[in-house]
């Protein structure tokens, strides 16, 4: 396409020099029609590389795929597409796990999300900004972060001092190993509301029924009662 355009430019130069020559104009018209047909045809795509270089260099767009092939993860680099779904699923799981640990404040979350498959290791390094970044907006944000850093450090120190001053309450019971505590409710209810059931403090157990006891004056009275039962 570039060669065709260069030829058109050359024809235009020759046309400027000889405007009275109709052959030059006819030639230019035919070339323009040829370019129009090329534009209407299927878009030109990049041809698939048949024999790809196995050299892992920055200039090779397939360097990462070839590195996976050299490490023995895949035998043929085209098969990496079969593993892409699993890789995306693992990355999504790591993102969700790290986000939940940050939001729920449990576990050890990391500002750097990564996984070293060769060593089975999750790095926890902290990504720091580049002071020599070429982006002006990035440099501006770095200056704002440095200016706000003393205020953040002071707030963190104040929070730590306040937590240190709090005296932890002792266990309610000596055998309360896990220090389990019930919620503290207010007994006073708003006006117009009543409890459907009594509270535990107001609930009184019903008195136990006294066992019926029969006293006999003597053994003779007991014998008379037994004889009366046998006579019936």
mmCIF file with all atom_site columns, C-alpha atoms in Angstrom:
data_model
loop_
_atom_site.group_PDB
_atom_site.id
_atom_site.type_symbol
_atom_site.label_atom_id
_atom_site.label_alt_id
_atom_site.label_comp_id
_atom_site.label_asym_id
_atom_site.label_entity_id
_atom_site.label_seq_id
_atom_site.pdbx_PDB_ins_code
_atom_site.Cartn_x
_atom_site.Cartn_y
_atom_site.Cartn_z
_atom_site.occupancy
_atom_site.B_iso_or_equiv
_atom_site.pdbx_formal_charge
_atom_site.auth_seq_id
_atom_site.auth_comp_id
_atom_site.auth_asym_id
_atom_site.auth_atom_id
_atom_site.pdbx_PDB_model_num
ATOM 1   C CA . UNK A 1 1   ? 0.000   0.000   0.000   1.00 0.00 ? 1   UNK A CA 1
ATOM 2   C CA . UNK A 1 2   ? 2.809   2.392   0.815   1.00 0.00 ? 2   UNK A CA 1
ATOM 3   C CA . UNK A 1 3   ? 4.510   1.662   -2.502  1.00 0.00 ? 3   UNK A CA 1
ATOM 4   C CA . UNK A 1 4   ? 1.296   2.452   -4.362  1.00 0.00 ? 4   UNK A CA 1
ATOM 5   C CA . UNK A 1 5   ? 0.937   5.749   -2.555  1.00 0.00 ? 5   UNK A CA 1
ATOM 6   C CA . UNK A 1 6   ? 4.519   6.694   -3.319  1.00 0.00 ? 6   UNK A CA 1
ATOM 7   C CA . UNK A 1 7   ? 3.924   6.009   -6.992  1.00 0.00 ? 7   UNK A CA 1
ATOM 8   C CA . UNK A 1 8   ? 0.845   8.232   -6.877  1.00 0.00 ? 8   UNK A CA 1
ATOM 9   C CA . UNK A 1 9   ? 2.922   11.026  -5.395  1.00 0.00 ? 9   UNK A CA 1
ATOM 10  C CA . UNK A 1 10  ? 5.458   10.632  -8.169  1.00 0.00 ? 10  UNK A CA 1
ATOM 11  C CA . UNK A 1 11  ? 2.675   10.714  -10.740 1.00 0.00 ? 11  UNK A CA 1
ATOM 12  C CA . UNK A 1 12  ? 1.337   13.873  -9.190  1.00 0.00 ? 12  UNK A CA 1
ATOM 13  C CA . UNK A 1 13  ? 4.716   15.479  -9.516  1.00 0.00 ? 13  UNK A CA 1
ATOM 14  C CA . UNK A 1 14  ? 4.906   14.508  -13.143 1.00 0.00 ? 14  UNK A CA 1
ATOM 15  C CA . UNK A 1 15  ? 1.355   15.746  -13.626 1.00 0.00 ? 15  UNK A CA 1
ATOM 16  C CA . UNK A 1 16  ? 2.293   19.136  -12.308 1.00 0.00 ? 16  UNK A CA 1
ATOM 17  C CA . UNK A 1 17  ? 5.086   19.306  -14.826 1.00 0.00 ? 17  UNK A CA 1
ATOM 18  C CA . UNK A 1 18  ? 2.923   18.278  -17.784 1.00 0.00 ? 18  UNK A CA 1
ATOM 19  C CA . UNK A 1 19  ? -0.680  19.249  -17.341 1.00 0.00 ? 19  UNK A CA 1
ATOM 20  C CA . UNK A 1 20  ? -1.386  19.084  -21.066 1.00 0.00 ? 20  UNK A CA 1
ATOM 21  C CA . UNK A 1 21  ? -0.445  15.388  -21.332 1.00 0.00 ? 21  UNK A CA 1
ATOM 22  C CA . UNK A 1 22  ? -3.686  13.278  -21.021 1.00 0.00 ? 22  UNK A CA 1
ATOM 23  C CA . UNK A 1 23  ? -1.804  9.998   -20.666 1.00 0.00 ? 23  UNK A CA 1
ATOM 24  C CA . UNK A 1 24  ? -0.475  10.968  -17.248 1.00 0.00 ? 24  UNK A CA 1
ATOM 25  C CA . UNK A 1 25  ? -3.980  11.816  -16.064 1.00 0.00 ? 25  UNK A CA 1
ATOM 26  C CA . UNK A 1 26  ? -5.344  8.498   -17.343 1.00 0.00 ? 26  UNK A CA 1
ATOM 27  C CA . UNK A 1 27  ? -2.570  6.594   -15.577 1.00 0.00 ? 27  UNK A CA 1
ATOM 28  C CA . UNK A 1 28  ? -3.290  8.385   -12.319 1.00 0.00 ? 28  UNK A CA 1
ATOM 29  C CA . UNK A 1 29  ? -6.994  7.588   -12.601 1.00 0.00 ? 29  UNK A CA 1
ATOM 30  C CA . UNK A 1 30  ? -6.309  3.887   -13.116 1.00 0.00 ? 30  UNK A CA 1
ATOM 31  C CA . UNK A 1 31  ? -4.050  3.754   -10.091 1.00 0.00 ? 31  UNK A CA 1
ATOM 32  C CA . UNK A 1 32  ? -6.661  5.447   -7.919  1.00 0.00 ? 32  UNK A CA 1
ATOM 33  C CA . UNK A 1 33  ? -9.254  2.919   -9.031  1.00 0.00 ? 33  UNK A CA 1
ATOM 34  C CA . UNK A 1 34  ? -6.852  0.119   -8.157  1.00 0.00 ? 34  UNK A CA 1
ATOM 35  C CA . UNK A 1 35  ? -6.352  1.497   -4.654  1.00 0.00 ? 35  UNK A CA 1
ATOM 36  C CA . UNK A 1 36  ? -10.123 1.823   -4.244  1.00 0.00 ? 36  UNK A CA 1
ATOM 37  C CA . UNK A 1 37  ? -10.568 -1.854  -5.044  1.00 0.00 ? 37  UNK A CA 1
ATOM 38  C CA . UNK A 1 38  ? -7.914  -2.777  -2.508  1.00 0.00 ? 38  UNK A CA 1
ATOM 39  C CA . UNK A 1 39  ? -9.646  -0.725  0.165   1.00 0.00 ? 39  UNK A CA 1
ATOM 40  C CA . UNK A 1 40  ? -13.001 -2.414  -0.498  1.00 0.00 ? 40  UNK A CA 1
ATOM 41  C CA . UNK A 1 41  ? -11.506 -5.870  -0.187  1.00 0.00 ? 41  UNK A CA 1
ATOM 42  C CA . UNK A 1 42  ? -11.031 -7.753  3.102   1.00 0.00 ? 42  UNK A CA 1
ATOM 43  C CA . UNK A 1 43  ? -8.975  -5.856  5.699   1.00 0.00 ? 43  UNK A CA 1
ATOM 44  C CA . UNK A 1 44  ? -5.345  -6.751  5.678   1.00 0.00 ? 44  UNK A CA 1
ATOM 45  C CA . UNK A 1 45  ? -4.437  -8.642  8.831   1.00 0.00 ? 45  UNK A CA 1
ATOM 46  C CA . UNK A 1 46  ? -1.178  -9.742  10.253  1.00 0.00 ? 46  UNK A CA 1
ATOM 47  C CA . UNK A 1 47  ? -0.130  -13.073 8.874   1.00 0.00 ? 47  UNK A CA 1
ATOM 48  C CA . UNK A 1 48  ? 0.438   -15.890 11.314  1.00 0.00 ? 48  UNK A CA 1
ATOM 49  C CA . UNK A 1 49  ? 4.048   -16.648 12.027  1.00 0.00 ? 49  UNK A CA 1
ATOM 50  C CA . UNK A 1 50  ? 4.809   -20.208 10.931  1.00 0.00 ? 50  UNK A CA 1
ATOM 51  C CA . UNK A 1 51  ? 8.354   -20.620 12.200  1.00 0.00 ? 51  UNK A CA 1
ATOM 52  C CA . UNK A 1 52  ? 8.692   -18.550 15.339  1.00 0.00 ? 52  UNK A CA 1
ATOM 53  C CA . UNK A 1 53  ? 12.059  -17.792 16.824  1.00 0.00 ? 53  UNK A CA 1
ATOM 54  C CA . UNK A 1 54  ? 12.691  -19.496 20.157  1.00 0.00 ? 54  UNK A CA 1
ATOM 55  C CA . UNK A 1 55  ? 14.923  -16.659 21.336  1.00 0.00 ? 55  UNK A CA 1
ATOM 56  C CA . UNK A 1 56  ? 13.533  -14.928 24.432  1.00 0.00 ? 56  UNK A CA 1
ATOM 57  C CA . UNK A 1 57  ? 14.235  -11.244 23.790  1.00 0.00 ? 57  UNK A CA 1
ATOM 58  C CA . UNK A 1 58  ? 12.300  -8.027  24.242  1.00 0.00 ? 58  UNK A CA 1
ATOM 59  C CA . UNK A 1 59  ? 11.955  -7.533  20.491  1.00 0.00 ? 59  UNK A CA 1
ATOM 60  C CA . UNK A 1 60  ? 10.158  -10.850 20.121  1.00 0.00 ? 60  UNK A CA 1
ATOM 61  C CA . UNK A 1 61  ? 6.422   -10.407 20.879  1.00 0.00 ? 61  UNK A CA 1
ATOM 62  C CA . UNK A 1 62  ? 6.171   -14.100 21.757  1.00 0.00 ? 62  UNK A CA 1
ATOM 63  C CA . UNK A 1 63  ? 9.018   -14.057 24.256  1.00 0.00 ? 63  UNK A CA 1
ATOM 64  C CA . UNK A 1 64  ? 6.812   -14.787 27.265  1.00 0.00 ? 64  UNK A CA 1
ATOM 65  C CA . UNK A 1 65  ? 5.120   -17.694 25.517  1.00 0.00 ? 65  UNK A CA 1
ATOM 66  C CA . UNK A 1 66  ? 8.474   -19.091 24.501  1.00 0.00 ? 66  UNK A CA 1
ATOM 67  C CA . UNK A 1 67  ? 9.697   -18.725 28.089  1.00 0.00 ? 67  UNK A CA 1
ATOM 68  C CA . UNK A 1 68  ? 6.742   -20.834 29.257  1.00 0.00 ? 68  UNK A CA 1
ATOM 69  C CA . UNK A 1 69  ? 7.629   -23.407 26.638  1.00 0.00 ? 69  UNK A CA 1
ATOM 70  C CA . UNK A 1 70  ? 11.258  -23.476 27.781  1.00 0.00 ? 70  UNK A CA 1
ATOM 71  C CA . UNK A 1 71  ? 10.203  -23.933 31.411  1.00 0.00 ? 71  UNK A CA 1
ATOM 72  C CA . UNK A 1 72  ? 8.212   -26.991 30.364  1.00 0.00 ? 72  UNK A CA 1
ATOM 73  C CA . UNK A 1 73  ? 4.794   -25.586 31.309  1.00 0.00 ? 73  UNK A CA 1
ATOM 74  C CA . UNK A 1 74  ? 3.487   -26.121 27.782  1.00 0.00 ? 74  UNK A CA 1
ATOM 75  C CA . UNK A 1 75  ? 4.949   -28.195 24.950  1.00 0.00 ? 75  UNK A CA 1
ATOM 76  C CA . UNK A 1 76  ? 3.505   -26.020 22.216  1.00 0.00 ? 76  UNK A CA 1
ATOM 77  C CA . UNK A 1 77  ? 3.012   -22.312 22.770  1.00 0.00 ? 77  UNK A CA 1
ATOM 78  C CA . UNK A 1 78  ? -0.416  -22.350 21.046  1.00 0.00 ? 78  UNK A CA 1
ATOM 79  C CA . UNK A 1 79  ? -1.752  -24.462 23.943  1.00 0.00 ? 79  UNK A CA 1
ATOM 80  C CA . UNK A 1 80  ? -1.345  -21.556 26.338  1.00 0.00 ? 80  UNK A CA 1
ATOM 81  C CA . UNK A 1 81  ? -4.877  -20.535 25.372  1.00 0.00 ? 81  UNK A CA 1
ATOM 82  C CA . UNK A 1 82  ? -6.169  -23.704 27.033  1.00 0.00 ? 82  UNK A CA 1
ATOM 83  C CA . UNK A 1 83  ? -4.636  -22.584 30.326  1.00 0.00 ? 83  UNK A CA 1
ATOM 84  C CA . UNK A 1 84  ? -5.716  -18.932 30.127  1.00 0.00 ? 84  UNK A CA 1
ATOM 85  C CA . UNK A 1 85  ? -9.125  -19.605 31.725  1.00 0.00 ? 85  UNK A CA 1
ATOM 86  C CA . UNK A 1 86  ? -7.540  -21.323 34.721  1.00 0.00 ? 86  UNK A CA 1
ATOM 87  C CA . UNK A 1 87  ? -4.971  -18.549 35.108  1.00 0.00 ? 87  UNK A CA 1
ATOM 88  C CA . UNK A 1 88  ? -7.670  -15.873 35.068  1.00 0.00 ? 88  UNK A CA 1
ATOM 89  C CA . UNK A 1 89  ? -9.657  -17.843 37.655  1.00 0.00 ? 89  UNK A CA 1
ATOM 90  C CA . UNK A 1 90  ? -6.662  -18.075 39.986  1.00 0.00 ? 90  UNK A CA 1
ATOM 91  C CA . UNK A 1 91  ? -5.950  -14.349 39.674  1.00 0.00 ? 91  UNK A CA 1
ATOM 92  C CA . UNK A 1 92  ? -9.588  -13.520 40.408  1.00 0.00 ? 92  UNK A CA 1
ATOM 93  C CA . UNK A 1 93  ? -9.478  -15.740 43.505  1.00 0.00 ? 93  UNK A CA 1
ATOM 94  C CA . UNK A 1 94  ? -6.334  -13.997 44.758  1.00 0.00 ? 94  UNK A CA 1
ATOM 95  C CA . UNK A 1 95  ? -7.939  -10.591 44.245  1.00 0.00 ? 95  UNK A CA 1
ATOM 96  C CA . UNK A 1 96  ? -11.104 -11.583 46.129  1.00 0.00 ? 96  UNK A CA 1
ATOM 97  C CA . UNK A 1 97  ? -9.129  -13.147 48.984  1.00 0.00 ? 97  UNK A CA 1
ATOM 98  C CA . UNK A 1 98  ? -6.864  -10.132 49.376  1.00 0.00 ? 98  UNK A CA 1
ATOM 99  C CA . UNK A 1 99  ? -9.812  -7.714  49.206  1.00 0.00 ? 99  UNK A CA 1
ATOM 100 C CA . UNK A 1 100 ? -11.816 -9.597  51.846  1.00 0.00 ? 100 UNK A CA 1
ATOM 101 C CA . UNK A 1 101 ? -8.845  -9.687  54.218  1.00 0.00 ? 101 UNK A CA 1
ATOM 102 C CA . UNK A 1 102 ? -8.440  -5.929  53.803  1.00 0.00 ? 102 UNK A CA 1
ATOM 103 C CA . UNK A 1 103 ? -12.137 -5.118  54.279  1.00 0.00 ? 103 UNK A CA 1
ATOM 104 C CA . UNK A 1 104 ? -12.763 -7.517  57.166  1.00 0.00 ? 104 UNK A CA 1
ATOM 105 C CA . UNK A 1 105 ? -9.434  -6.728  58.857  1.00 0.00 ? 105 UNK A CA 1
ATOM 106 C CA . UNK A 1 106 ? -8.283  -10.283 59.349  1.00 0.00 ? 106 UNK A CA 1
ATOM 107 C CA . UNK A 1 107 ? -5.360  -12.243 58.048  1.00 0.00 ? 107 UNK A CA 1
ATOM 108 C CA . UNK A 1 108 ? -2.337  -10.763 56.331  1.00 0.00 ? 108 UNK A CA 1
ATOM 109 C CA . UNK A 1 109 ? -3.186  -8.825  53.194  1.00 0.00 ? 109 UNK A CA 1
ATOM 110 C CA . UNK A 1 110 ? -0.568  -7.463  50.830  1.00 0.00 ? 110 UNK A CA 1
ATOM 111 C CA . UNK A 1 111 ? -0.534  -4.318  48.693  1.00 0.00 ? 111 UNK A CA 1
ATOM 112 C CA . UNK A 1 112 ? 1.285   -6.385  46.056  1.00 0.00 ? 112 UNK A CA 1
ATOM 113 C CA . UNK A 1 113 ? -0.627  -9.258  44.507  1.00 0.00 ? 113 UNK A CA 1
ATOM 114 C CA . UNK A 1 114 ? 1.528   -11.892 42.888  1.00 0.00 ? 114 UNK A CA 1
ATOM 115 C CA . UNK A 1 115 ? 2.490   -15.529 42.907  1.00 0.00 ? 115 UNK A CA 1
ATOM 116 C CA . UNK A 1 116 ? 5.813   -17.161 42.160  1.00 0.00 ? 116 UNK A CA 1
ATOM 117 C CA . UNK A 1 117 ? 4.861   -20.540 40.736  1.00 0.00 ? 117 UNK A CA 1
ATOM 118 C CA . UNK A 1 118 ? 8.436   -21.833 40.583  1.00 0.00 ? 118 UNK A CA 1
ATOM 119 C CA . UNK A 1 119 ? 8.957   -21.383 44.327  1.00 0.00 ? 119 UNK A CA 1
ATOM 120 C CA . UNK A 1 120 ? 5.277   -21.625 45.389  1.00 0.00 ? 120 UNK A CA 1
ATOM 121 C CA . UNK A 1 121 ? 5.616   -18.305 47.144  1.00 0.00 ? 121 UNK A CA 1
ATOM 122 C CA . UNK A 1 122 ? 3.352   -15.279 47.527  1.00 0.00 ? 122 UNK A CA 1
ATOM 123 C CA . UNK A 1 123 ? 5.543   -12.144 47.557  1.00 0.00 ? 123 UNK A CA 1
ATOM 124 C CA . UNK A 1 124 ? 4.460   -9.371  49.919  1.00 0.00 ? 124 UNK A CA 1
ATOM 125 C CA . UNK A 1 125 ? 6.641   -6.562  48.650  1.00 0.00 ? 125 UNK A CA 1
ATOM 126 C CA . UNK A 1 126 ? 5.379   -2.992  48.612  1.00 0.00 ? 126 UNK A CA 1
ATOM 127 C CA . UNK A 1 127 ? 5.259   -1.220  45.272  1.00 0.00 ? 127 UNK A CA 1
ATOM 128 C CA . UNK A 1 128 ? 6.673   2.280   45.593  1.00 0.00 ? 128 UNK A CA 1
ATOM 129 C CA . UNK A 1 129 ? 6.268   5.107   43.078  1.00 0.00 ? 129 UNK A CA 1
ATOM 130 C CA . UNK A 1 130 ? 9.038   5.988   40.695  1.00 0.00 ? 130 UNK A CA 1
ATOM 131 C CA . UNK A 1 131 ? 10.426  9.475   41.465  1.00 0.00 ? 131 UNK A CA 1
ATOM 132 C CA . UNK A 1 132 ? 11.751  9.634   37.897  1.00 0.00 ? 132 UNK A CA 1
ATOM 133 C CA . UNK A 1 133 ? 8.391   8.882   36.286  1.00 0.00 ? 133 UNK A CA 1
ATOM 134 C CA . UNK A 1 134 ? 7.773   10.612  32.957  1.00 0.00 ? 134 UNK A CA 1
ATOM 135 C CA . UNK A 1 135 ? 4.093   11.220  33.769  1.00 0.00 ? 135 UNK A CA 1
ATOM 136 C CA . UNK A 1 136 ? 3.510   14.685  35.216  1.00 0.00 ? 136 UNK A CA 1
ATOM 137 C CA . UNK A 1 137 ? 0.282   13.620  36.967  1.00 0.00 ? 137 UNK A CA 1
ATOM 138 C CA . UNK A 1 138 ? 2.124   10.756  38.692  1.00 0.00 ? 138 UNK A CA 1
ATOM 139 C CA . UNK A 1 139 ? 4.802   13.138  39.989  1.00 0.00 ? 139 UNK A CA 1
ATOM 140 C CA . UNK A 1 140 ? 2.100   15.495  41.255  1.00 0.00 ? 140 UNK A CA 1
ATOM 141 C CA . UNK A 1 141 ? 0.400   12.703  43.205  1.00 0.00 ? 141 UNK A CA 1
ATOM 142 C CA . UNK A 1 142 ? 3.745   11.745  44.713  1.00 0.00 ? 142 UNK A CA 1
ATOM 143 C CA . UNK A 1 143 ? 4.250   15.295  45.987  1.00 0.00 ? 143 UNK A CA 1
ATOM 144 C CA . UNK A 1 144 ? 0.747   15.297  47.524  1.00 0.00 ? 144 UNK A CA 1
ATOM 145 C CA . UNK A 1 145 ? 1.460   11.978  49.234  1.00 0.00 ? 145 UNK A CA 1
ATOM 146 C CA . UNK A 1 146 ? 4.706   13.286  50.752  1.00 0.00 ? 146 UNK A CA 1
ATOM 147 C CA . UNK A 1 147 ? 2.992   16.452  51.999  1.00 0.00 ? 147 UNK A CA 1
ATOM 148 C CA . UNK A 1 148 ? 0.220   14.455  53.700  1.00 0.00 ? 148 UNK A CA 1
ATOM 149 C CA . UNK A 1 149 ? 2.575   11.881  55.219  1.00 0.00 ? 149 UNK A CA 1
ATOM 150 C CA . UNK A 1 150 ? 3.222   13.754  58.549  1.00 0.00 ? 150 UNK A CA 1
ATOM 151 C CA . UNK A 1 151 ? -0.509  14.070  59.203  1.00 0.00 ? 151 UNK A CA 1
ATOM 152 C CA . UNK A 1 152 ? -1.048  10.356  58.536  1.00 0.00 ? 152 UNK A CA 1
ATOM 153 C CA . UNK A 1 153 ? 1.830   9.365   60.810  1.00 0.00 ? 153 UNK A CA 1
ATOM 154 C CA . UNK A 1 154 ? 0.486   11.584  63.595  1.00 0.00 ? 154 UNK A CA 1
ATOM 155 C CA . UNK A 1 155 ? -2.977  10.029  63.273  1.00 0.00 ? 155 UNK A CA 1
ATOM 156 C CA . UNK A 1 156 ? -1.505  6.519   63.460  1.00 0.00 ? 156 UNK A CA 1
ATOM 157 C CA . UNK A 1 157 ? 0.515   7.384   66.562  1.00 0.00 ? 157 UNK A CA 1
ATOM 158 C CA . UNK A 1 158 ? -2.532  8.947   68.254  1.00 0.00 ? 158 UNK A CA 1
ATOM 159 C CA . UNK A 1 159 ? -4.578  5.842   67.537  1.00 0.00 ? 159 UNK A CA 1
ATOM 160 C CA . UNK A 1 160 ? -1.898  3.552   68.947  1.00 0.00 ? 160 UNK A CA 1
ATOM 161 C CA . UNK A 1 161 ? -1.586  5.669   72.104  1.00 0.00 ? 161 UNK A CA 1
ATOM 162 C CA . UNK A 1 162 ? -5.366  5.681   72.597  1.00 0.00 ? 162 UNK A CA 1
ATOM 163 C CA . UNK A 1 163 ? -5.486  1.898   72.258  1.00 0.00 ? 163 UNK A CA 1
ATOM 164 C CA . UNK A 1 164 ? -2.632  1.547   74.751  1.00 0.00 ? 164 UNK A CA 1
ATOM 165 C CA . UNK A 1 165 ? -4.510  3.638   77.346  1.00 0.00 ? 165 UNK A CA 1
ATOM 166 C CA . UNK A 1 166 ? -7.570  1.426   77.209  1.00 0.00 ? 166 UNK A CA 1
ATOM 167 C CA . UNK A 1 167 ? -7.554  -0.920  80.201  1.00 0.00 ? 167 UNK A CA 1
ATOM 168 C CA . UNK A 1 168 ? -8.856  -4.328  79.138  1.00 0.00 ? 168 UNK A CA 1
ATOM 169 C CA . UNK A 1 169 ? -11.651 -5.602  81.303  1.00 0.00 ? 169 UNK A CA 1
ATOM 170 C CA . UNK A 1 170 ? -10.986 -8.789  83.211  1.00 0.00 ? 170 UNK A CA 1
ATOM 171 C CA . UNK A 1 171 ? -12.824 -11.998 82.678  1.00 0.00 ? 171 UNK A CA 1
ATOM 172 C CA . UNK A 1 172 ? -16.282 -12.225 84.141  1.00 0.00 ? 172 UNK A CA 1
ATOM 173 C CA . UNK A 1 173 ? -15.626 -15.677 85.505  1.00 0.00 ? 173 UNK A CA 1
ATOM 174 C CA . UNK A 1 174 ? -12.470 -17.494 86.450  1.00 0.00 ? 174 UNK A CA 1
ATOM 175 C CA . UNK A 1 175 ? -13.374 -20.443 84.237  1.00 0.00 ? 175 UNK A CA 1
ATOM 176 C CA . UNK A 1 176 ? -14.204 -18.212 81.236  1.00 0.00 ? 176 UNK A CA 1
ATOM 177 C CA . UNK A 1 177 ? -11.244 -19.335 79.132  1.00 0.00 ? 177 UNK A CA 1
ATOM 178 C CA . UNK A 1 178 ? -12.368 -17.646 75.935  1.00 0.00 ? 178 UNK A CA 1
ATOM 179 C CA . UNK A 1 179 ? -13.567 -14.446 77.625  1.00 0.00 ? 179 UNK A CA 1
ATOM 180 C CA . UNK A 1 180 ? -17.053 -14.778 76.172  1.00 0.00 ? 180 UNK A CA 1
ATOM 181 C CA . UNK A 1 181 ? -19.259 -11.808 77.000  1.00 0.00 ? 181 UNK A CA 1
ATOM 182 C CA . UNK A 1 182 ? -22.921 -11.213 76.423  1.00 0.00 ? 182 UNK A CA 1
ATOM 183 C CA . UNK A 1 183 ? -24.248 -7.973  74.944  1.00 0.00 ? 183 UNK A CA 1
ATOM 184 C CA . UNK A 1 184 ? -25.204 -5.209  77.335  1.00 0.00 ? 184 UNK A CA 1
ATOM 185 C CA . UNK A 1 185 ? -28.864 -4.311  76.909  1.00 0.00 ? 185 UNK A CA 1
ATOM 186 C CA . UNK A 1 186 ? -30.707 -1.423  78.471  1.00 0.00 ? 186 UNK A CA 1
ATOM 187 C CA . UNK A 1 187 ? -33.620 -2.460  80.691  1.00 0.00 ? 187 UNK A CA 1
ATOM 188 C CA . UNK A 1 188 ? -35.561 0.745   80.100  1.00 0.00 ? 188 UNK A CA 1
ATOM 189 C CA . UNK A 1 189 ? -37.919 0.497   77.146  1.00 0.00 ? 189 UNK A CA 1
ATOM 190 C CA . UNK A 1 190 ? -39.393 3.418   75.221  1.00 0.00 ? 190 UNK A CA 1
ATOM 191 C CA . UNK A 1 191 ? -42.825 4.598   76.290  1.00 0.00 ? 191 UNK A CA 1
ATOM 192 C CA . UNK A 1 192 ? -45.615 2.398   74.986  1.00 0.00 ? 192 UNK A CA 1
ATOM 193 C CA . UNK A 1 193 ? -43.516 -0.763  74.575  1.00 0.00 ? 193 UNK A CA 1
ATOM 194 C CA . UNK A 1 194 ? -43.698 -3.792  76.821  1.00 0.00 ? 194 UNK A CA 1
ATOM 195 C CA . UNK A 1 195 ? -41.931 -7.112  76.847  1.00 0.00 ? 195 UNK A CA 1
ATOM 196 C CA . UNK A 1 196 ? -43.927 -10.129 75.804  1.00 0.00 ? 196 UNK A CA 1
ATOM 197 C CA . UNK A 1 197 ? -42.006 -12.480 78.069  1.00 0.00 ? 197 UNK A CA 1
ATOM 198 C CA . UNK A 1 198 ? -40.507 -11.740 81.474  1.00 0.00 ? 198 UNK A CA 1
ATOM 199 C CA . UNK A 1 199 ? -36.796 -11.291 81.788  1.00 0.00 ? 199 UNK A CA 1
ATOM 200 C CA . UNK A 1 200 ? -34.574 -13.899 83.374  1.00 0.00 ? 200 UNK A CA 1
ATOM 201 C CA . UNK A 1 201 ? -34.301 -11.903 86.615  1.00 0.00 ? 201 UNK A CA 1
ATOM 202 C CA . UNK A 1 202 ? -38.074 -11.499 87.021  1.00 0.00 ? 202 UNK A CA 1
ATOM 203 C CA . UNK A 1 203 ? -38.906 -15.091 86.166  1.00 0.00 ? 203 UNK A CA 1
ATOM 204 C CA . UNK A 1 204 ? -39.779 -17.104 89.272  1.00 0.00 ? 204 UNK A CA 1
ATOM 205 C CA . UNK A 1 205 ? -39.875 -20.831 89.334  1.00 0.00 ? 205 UNK A CA 1
ATOM 206 C CA . UNK A 1 206 ? -43.159 -22.325 90.506  1.00 0.00 ? 206 UNK A CA 1
ATOM 207 C CA . UNK A 1 207 ? -42.980 -23.889 93.949  1.00 0.00 ? 207 UNK A CA 1
ATOM 208 C CA . UNK A 1 208 ? -42.363 -27.583 93.854  1.00 0.00 ? 208 UNK A CA 1
ATOM 209 C CA . UNK A 1 209 ? -45.404 -29.704 94.707  1.00 0.00 ? 209 UNK A CA 1
ATOM 210 C CA . UNK A 1 210 ? -45.122 -31.197 98.131  1.00 0.00 ? 210 UNK A CA 1
ATOM 211 C CA . UNK A 1 211 ? -45.035 -34.929 98.079  1.00 0.00 ? 211 UNK A CA 1
ATOM 212 C CA . UNK A 1 212 ? -48.064 -36.484 99.631  1.00 0.00 ? 212 UNK A CA 1
ATOM 213 C CA . UNK A 1 213 ? -47.093 -38.201 102.787 1.00 0.00 ? 213 UNK A CA 1
ATOM 214 C CA . UNK A 1 214 ? -49.231 -40.593 104.674 1.00 0.00 ? 214 UNK A CA 1
ATOM 215 C CA . UNK A 1 215 ? -48.570 -41.089 108.265 1.00 0.00 ? 215 UNK A CA 1
ATOM 216 C CA . UNK A 1 216 ? -49.871 -44.022 110.126 1.00 0.00 ? 216 UNK A CA 1
ATOM 217 C CA . UNK A 1 217 ? -50.395 -44.078 113.784 1.00 0.00 ? 217 UNK A CA 1
ATOM 218 C CA . UNK A 1 218 ? -49.316 -47.589 114.143 1.00 0.00 ? 218 UNK A CA 1
ATOM 219 C CA . UNK A 1 219 ? -48.842 -50.822 112.311 1.00 0.00 ? 219 UNK A CA 1
ATOM 220 C CA . UNK A 1 220 ? -52.360 -51.997 113.163 1.00 0.00 ? 220 UNK A CA 1
ATOM 221 C CA . UNK A 1 221 ? -53.922 -49.153 111.190 1.00 0.00 ? 221 UNK A CA 1
ATOM 222 C CA . UNK A 1 222 ? -51.805 -50.068 108.180 1.00 0.00 ? 222 UNK A CA 1
ATOM 223 C CA . UNK A 1 223 ? -52.848 -53.704 108.495 1.00 0.00 ? 223 UNK A CA 1
ATOM 224 C CA . UNK A 1 224 ? -56.548 -52.738 108.547 1.00 0.00 ? 224 UNK A CA 1
ATOM 225 C CA . UNK A 1 225 ? -56.147 -50.802 105.331 1.00 0.00 ? 225 UNK A CA 1
ATOM 226 C CA . UNK A 1 226 ? -54.438 -53.736 103.615 1.00 0.00 ? 226 UNK A CA 1
ATOM 227 C CA . UNK A 1 227 ? -57.162 -56.117 104.748 1.00 0.00 ? 227 UNK A CA 1
ATOM 228 C CA . UNK A 1 228 ? -59.842 -53.781 103.420 1.00 0.00 ? 228 UNK A CA 1
ATOM 229 C CA . UNK A 1 229 ? -58.174 -53.732 100.038 1.00 0.00 ? 229 UNK A CA 1
ATOM 230 C CA . UNK A 1 230 ? -57.931 -57.527 99.937  1.00 0.00 ? 230 UNK A CA 1
ATOM 231 C CA . UNK A 1 231 ? -61.574 -57.941 100.951 1.00 0.00 ? 231 UNK A CA 1
ATOM 232 C CA . UNK A 1 232 ? -62.736 -55.901 97.951  1.00 0.00 ? 232 UNK A CA 1
#
